[in-house]
Coordinates of C-alpha atoms and ligand atoms in Angstrom, one line a residue:
X1 CA 68.1 116.9 79.3
X2 CA 71.1 115.1 77.8
X3 CA 70.6 113.2 74.4
X4 CA 72.1 110.1 73.1
X5 CA 72.2 111.4 69.6
X6 CA 75.0 109.2 68.5
X7 CA 72.7 106.2 69.1
X8 CA 71.2 107.3 65.7
X9 CA 74.4 107.7 63.7
X10 CA 75.4 105.2 61.2
X11 CA 79.0 105.4 62.3
X12 CA 78.2 103.4 65.5
X13 CA 77.3 100.2 64.1
X14 CA 75.3 98.2 66.6
X15 CA 74.5 94.6 67.2
X16 CA 71.8 93.4 69.5
X17 CA 72.9 90.1 71.1
X18 CA 70.4 88.0 73.0
X19 CA 71.8 86.0 75.8
X20 CA 68.6 83.9 75.8
X21 CA 65.1 83.9 77.2
X22 CA 65.6 83.3 81.0
X23 CA 63.9 86.1 83.0
X24 CA 62.7 87.0 86.4
X25 CA 59.7 88.9 85.2
X26 CA 56.7 87.7 83.3
X27 CA 55.5 90.7 81.4
X28 CA 52.0 90.6 79.7
X29 CA 53.5 92.2 76.6
X30 CA 56.5 89.9 76.3
X31 CA 57.4 89.3 72.8
X32 CA 59.8 86.5 73.5
X33 CA 57.3 84.3 75.5
X34 CA 56.5 82.0 72.7
X35 CA 60.2 81.9 71.5
X36 CA 61.0 80.8 75.1
X37 CA 58.6 78.1 75.0
X38 CA 60.0 76.8 71.8
X39 CA 63.6 77.3 73.3
X40 CA 62.7 75.3 76.5
X41 CA 61.3 72.5 74.3
X42 CA 64.7 72.6 72.5
X43 CA 66.5 72.7 75.8
X44 CA 68.2 75.8 74.4
X45 CA 66.9 78.4 76.7
X46 CA 70.2 80.4 77.0
X47 CA 73.4 80.7 75.4
X48 CA 76.2 79.2 77.3
X49 CA 79.2 81.6 78.3
X50 CA 81.5 80.3 75.6
X51 CA 78.6 80.5 73.0
X52 CA 77.9 84.0 74.0
X53 CA 81.5 85.1 73.8
X54 CA 81.9 83.7 70.4
X55 CA 78.9 85.7 69.3
X56 CA 80.8 88.8 70.6
X57 CA 84.1 87.7 68.8
X58 CA 82.0 87.3 65.6
X59 CA 80.2 90.7 65.6
X60 CA 83.6 92.5 66.7
X61 CA 85.4 91.0 63.5
X62 CA 82.2 92.3 61.6
X63 CA 83.2 96.0 62.7
X64 CA 80.6 96.5 65.2
X65 CA 81.2 99.4 67.5
X66 CA 78.5 98.9 70.1
X67 CA 76.9 95.6 71.6
X68 CA 73.4 95.8 73.1
X69 CA 73.3 93.0 75.7
X70 CA 69.9 91.8 75.8
X71 CA 67.6 88.6 76.7
X72 CA 65.5 87.5 78.4
X73 CA 67.2 89.2 81.4
X74 CA 70.9 89.3 81.4
X75 CA 71.6 90.4 84.8
X76 CA 70.1 87.2 86.5
X77 CA 72.9 85.3 85.1
X78 CA 75.9 84.3 87.1
X79 CA 78.5 85.1 84.2
X80 CA 76.9 88.6 83.6
X81 CA 79.9 90.5 85.0
X82 CA 82.3 88.0 83.0
X83 CA 80.3 88.8 79.7
X84 CA 80.4 92.7 80.5
X85 CA 84.3 92.4 81.2
X86 CA 84.8 90.4 78.1
X87 CA 83.0 93.1 75.9
X88 CA 84.8 95.9 77.8
X89 CA 88.3 94.4 77.0
X90 CA 87.5 95.2 73.3
X91 CA 86.8 99.0 74.1
X92 CA 83.7 98.9 72.4
X93 CA 80.4 100.5 73.8
X94 CA 77.9 98.5 75.8
X95 CA 74.3 99.0 76.1
X96 CA 72.4 96.8 78.6
X97 CA 68.6 96.2 78.2
X98 CA 67.2 95.1 81.5
X99 CA 64.2 95.2 83.6
X100 CA 66.7 96.7 86.3
X101 CA 65.5 94.5 89.2
X102 CA 68.9 93.2 90.1
X103 CA 70.6 96.5 89.7
X104 CA 69.0 97.2 93.1
X105 CA 71.9 94.9 94.5
X106 CA 75.0 97.2 95.2
X107 CA 77.2 94.2 94.9
X108 CA 76.3 93.6 91.2
X109 CA 76.6 97.5 90.7
X110 CA 80.1 97.4 92.1
X111 CA 81.0 94.7 89.6
X112 CA 79.9 96.6 86.6
X113 CA 80.4 100.0 87.5
X114 CA 82.0 102.5 84.7
X115 CA 81.8 99.5 82.3
X116 CA 78.5 100.0 80.7
X117 CA 77.7 103.0 78.5
X118 CA 73.9 103.0 78.6
X119 CA 71.4 101.1 80.7
X120 CA 68.0 100.7 79.1
X121 CA 65.8 100.1 82.0
X122 CA 62.0 99.2 81.7
X123 CA 59.3 100.7 83.9
X124 CA 55.7 100.0 82.7
X125 CA 53.9 102.0 85.1
X126 CA 54.2 105.0 87.6
X127 CA 53.5 102.9 90.6
X128 CA 53.7 99.3 92.1
X129 CA 50.1 98.7 91.4
X130 CA 50.3 99.2 87.6
X131 CA 53.9 98.0 87.1
X132 CA 53.7 95.0 89.2
X133 CA 50.5 93.9 87.2
X134 CA 52.2 94.3 83.9
X135 CA 55.3 92.5 85.0
X136 CA 53.3 89.9 86.8
X137 CA 56.0 89.9 89.5
X138 CA 55.4 91.3 93.0
X139 CA 58.0 93.8 94.4
X140 CA 59.3 94.4 90.8
X141 CA 58.4 98.2 90.8
X142 CA 60.4 98.8 94.0
X143 CA 63.4 97.0 92.7
X144 CA 63.3 98.4 89.4
X145 CA 63.1 102.1 90.8
X146 CA 65.9 101.2 93.2
X147 CA 68.0 99.8 90.3
X148 CA 67.6 103.0 88.3
X149 CA 68.4 105.1 91.5
X150 CA 71.7 103.0 92.0
X151 CA 72.8 103.3 88.3
X152 CA 72.0 107.3 88.4
X153 CA 74.0 107.5 91.6
X154 CA 77.1 106.0 90.0
X155 CA 76.8 108.4 87.2
X156 CA 75.4 105.8 84.6
X157 CA 73.4 106.9 81.7
X158 CA 69.8 105.5 81.7
X159 CA 67.3 105.3 79.1
X160 CA 63.6 104.3 80.1
X161 CA 61.8 102.0 78.2
X162 CA 57.9 101.5 78.5
X163 CA 55.8 99.0 76.5
X164 CA 52.3 100.2 76.0
X165 CA 49.4 97.8 77.1
X166 CA 45.8 98.1 78.1
X167 CA 47.1 98.3 81.5
X168 CA 49.2 101.2 81.4
X169 CA 48.5 103.5 78.4
X170 CA 46.4 106.0 80.4
X171 CA 49.3 106.6 82.8
X172 CA 52.1 106.9 80.3
X173 CA 52.7 110.9 81.3
X174 CA 52.9 109.8 84.9
X175 CA 55.4 107.1 84.0
X176 CA 57.4 109.6 81.8
X177 CA 57.6 112.1 84.9
X178 CA 58.7 109.5 87.1
X179 CA 61.6 108.5 84.9
X180 CA 62.5 112.2 84.7
X181 CA 62.3 112.7 88.3
X182 CA 64.6 109.6 88.7
X183 CA 67.3 111.2 86.4
X184 CA 66.5 109.0 83.3
X185 CA 68.2 110.8 80.3
X186 CA 65.9 109.5 77.4
X187 CA 62.6 107.8 77.3
X188 CA 61.1 105.2 74.9
X189 CA 57.5 104.4 74.6
X190 CA 56.9 101.5 72.4
X191 CA 53.8 100.1 70.8
X192 CA 53.6 96.2 71.5
X193 CA 54.8 93.6 69.0
X194 CA 53.1 90.3 68.9
X195 CA 55.2 88.6 66.2
X196 CA 51.9 88.2 64.3
X197 CA 49.7 86.9 67.2
X198 CA 46.2 88.4 66.6
X199 CA 44.8 87.1 69.8
X200 CA 47.6 88.6 71.8
X201 CA 47.0 91.9 70.0
X202 CA 43.2 91.7 71.1
X203 CA 44.1 91.0 74.6
X204 CA 47.1 93.1 75.3
X205 CA 47.2 96.1 73.1
X206 CA 45.0 99.2 72.9
X207 CA 44.3 100.6 69.4
X208 CA 46.1 103.8 68.2
X209 CA 42.9 105.7 68.5
X210 CA 42.8 104.8 72.1
X211 CA 46.3 105.8 72.9
X212 CA 46.4 108.9 70.6
X213 CA 45.4 111.5 73.4
X214 CA 47.8 110.1 75.8
X215 CA 50.8 109.8 73.4
X216 CA 50.0 113.5 72.2
X217 CA 50.1 114.4 75.9
X218 CA 53.6 112.8 76.5
X219 CA 55.0 114.5 73.4
X220 CA 53.6 118.0 74.4
X221 CA 55.2 117.6 77.8
X222 CA 58.6 116.4 76.3
X223 CA 58.7 119.4 73.9
X224 CA 57.8 121.8 76.7
X225 CA 60.3 120.3 79.1
X226 CA 63.0 119.5 76.6
X227 CA 62.7 115.8 77.2
X228 CA 64.4 113.2 74.9
X229 CA 61.4 111.0 74.1
X230 CA 61.3 108.5 71.4
X231 CA 58.1 106.6 70.1
X232 CA 58.5 103.1 68.8
X233 CA 56.3 101.8 66.3
X234 CA 53.9 104.9 66.5
X235 CA 54.0 107.0 63.4
X236 CA 53.1 110.6 62.4
X237 CA 50.0 109.1 60.6
X238 CA 48.8 107.6 63.8
X239 CA 48.5 111.0 65.5
X240 CA 46.5 113.9 64.8
X241 CA 48.8 116.8 65.6
X242 CA 52.2 117.3 63.9
X243 CA 55.2 116.7 66.1
X244 CA 59.0 117.0 65.2
X245 CA 60.2 113.9 63.2
X246 CA 63.1 113.2 65.8
X247 CA 60.6 111.7 68.2
X248 CA 59.8 109.0 65.9
X249 CA 62.4 106.0 66.7
X250 CA 61.5 104.0 63.7
X251 CA 62.7 106.7 61.3
X252 CA 65.9 107.4 63.4
X253 CA 66.6 103.7 63.7
X254 CA 66.3 103.3 59.9
X255 CA 69.1 105.6 59.4
X256 CA 71.4 103.9 62.0
X257 CA 72.1 100.7 60.2
X258 CA 71.5 98.7 63.1
X259 CA 72.2 94.9 63.2
X260 CA 70.5 92.1 65.0
X261 CA 71.1 88.8 66.4
X262 CA 68.3 86.8 67.8
X263 CA 69.1 83.4 69.5
X264 CA 68.7 80.7 66.6
X265 CA 68.3 83.4 64.0
X266 CA 70.6 85.2 61.8
X267 CA 71.8 88.7 61.5
X268 CA 69.9 91.2 59.6
X269 CA 69.5 94.9 59.6
X270 CA 66.8 97.0 61.2
X271 CA 65.4 97.8 57.9
X272 CA 65.3 94.1 56.9
X273 CA 63.8 93.2 60.2
X274 CA 61.0 95.6 60.2
X275 CA 60.4 95.2 56.6
X276 CA 59.3 91.5 57.4
X277 CA 57.0 92.4 60.3
X278 CA 55.6 95.6 59.3
X279 CA 53.1 96.6 56.5
X280 CA 52.1 99.8 54.7
X281 CA 49.2 100.7 52.6
X282 CA 50.9 101.4 49.4
X283 CA 47.8 103.3 47.9
X284 CA 47.9 105.6 50.8
X285 CA 51.6 105.6 51.7
X286 CA 52.6 106.8 48.3
X287 CA 51.2 110.0 49.0
X288 CA 53.0 110.4 52.3
X289 CA 56.1 112.5 52.7
X290 CA 57.6 109.8 55.0
X291 CA 57.1 107.1 52.4
X292 CA 60.7 106.7 51.4
X293 CA 62.1 105.6 55.0
X294 CA 58.9 104.1 56.7
X295 CA 58.1 100.4 56.9
X296 CA 54.6 101.0 58.2
X297 CA 53.0 99.5 61.3
X298 CA 53.1 95.7 62.7
X299 CA 51.2 93.5 60.2
X300 CA 49.2 91.9 62.8
X301 CA 47.7 95.2 63.6
X302 CA 46.7 95.7 60.1
X303 CA 45.4 92.2 59.9
X304 CA 43.0 92.9 62.8
X305 CA 42.0 96.5 62.1
X306 CA 43.0 97.1 58.5
X307 CA 44.7 100.4 57.5
X308 CA 42.0 102.7 58.8
X309 CA 44.5 104.2 61.1
X310 CA 47.1 105.1 58.4
X311 CA 46.3 108.6 57.0
X312 CA 49.3 109.8 54.8
X313 CA 50.9 113.1 55.7
X314 CA 50.9 115.1 52.6
X315 CA 52.0 118.4 54.0
X316 CA 54.4 119.5 56.8
X317 CA 53.1 122.8 58.3
X318 CA 56.1 123.6 60.2
X319 CA 59.3 122.8 58.3
X320 CA 61.4 122.8 61.5
X321 CA 59.7 119.5 62.3
X322 CA 61.6 117.7 59.8
X323 CA 65.1 118.2 61.6
X324 CA 66.4 115.2 63.3
Ligands
SF4_401 S1 54.5 106.2 54.9 FE1 52.4 105.1 55.5 S2 52.7 104.1 57.4 FE2 54.5 105.5 57.1 S3 53.9 107.4 58.1 FE3 53.2 107.8 56.1 S4 51.1 107.0 55.9 FE4 52.0 106.2 57.9

């Protein structure tokens, strides 16, 4: 399987720019739902075309080499091809974060063909039953799968992104296998982030203990089949077995100096962003070999369950596991 290693190189400074909050799915784990409600109240759901183009100008003058176009759902906007053409005119890389449903439309594919470097497409289950319950949108699985097929057919680079929830964690391996069958080059599995909401966490997220065997199953499969898998907000101390550090996205991102732009918020680095929202147990983490480049786990998780599931890694048994 090909890799996207330059994604983790500090030479490729990246800015995530949110177009807004409008979306054609209603995922149970959606982190922007609350922000979306506030934006609707403020009548500022999505950036207007000229506002978005100005954001692009700003990050380009900052020396950014890659823009992640994200939302909400970027592809549902009428000006989506205009935005892609505009970024493309600067010759910088474009990553598109999407639910992939509109990519099932071949007219849209024709307009953006060869202009996007990487498509990050979200599948939240291995079949219609699970995926459509997570997205709360009927026919979303079939459209997303068709979207992935269309992008692969035009030679596009696809990364798969699955957010863990109580609805899908037992089928993570099947979802990974489906991505692989569809020709996806890289797979991300992310632990959900509730921006501090404890009730959300109780309702949506399984515990690290619950997901552990399923995550270890995916990692074992990825190693055996040379699959480029990345875990987001799941750390070595949350698992029992020792796995190579390159599978932990938090550590690789930390080294990439990524920049962020949320609608209505200022830029910050990945490090600043996660430092605000993640927590460590210093008495334990000080003893951990990863202490210097780890920001810990989402603070709402520690508020609900404490630090029980943080067990410092004091020894690496296989030194080759430390290679990125
Ligand atoms: S530094 Fe702390 S939170 Fe990070 S991996 Fe080690 S024990 Fe876990």
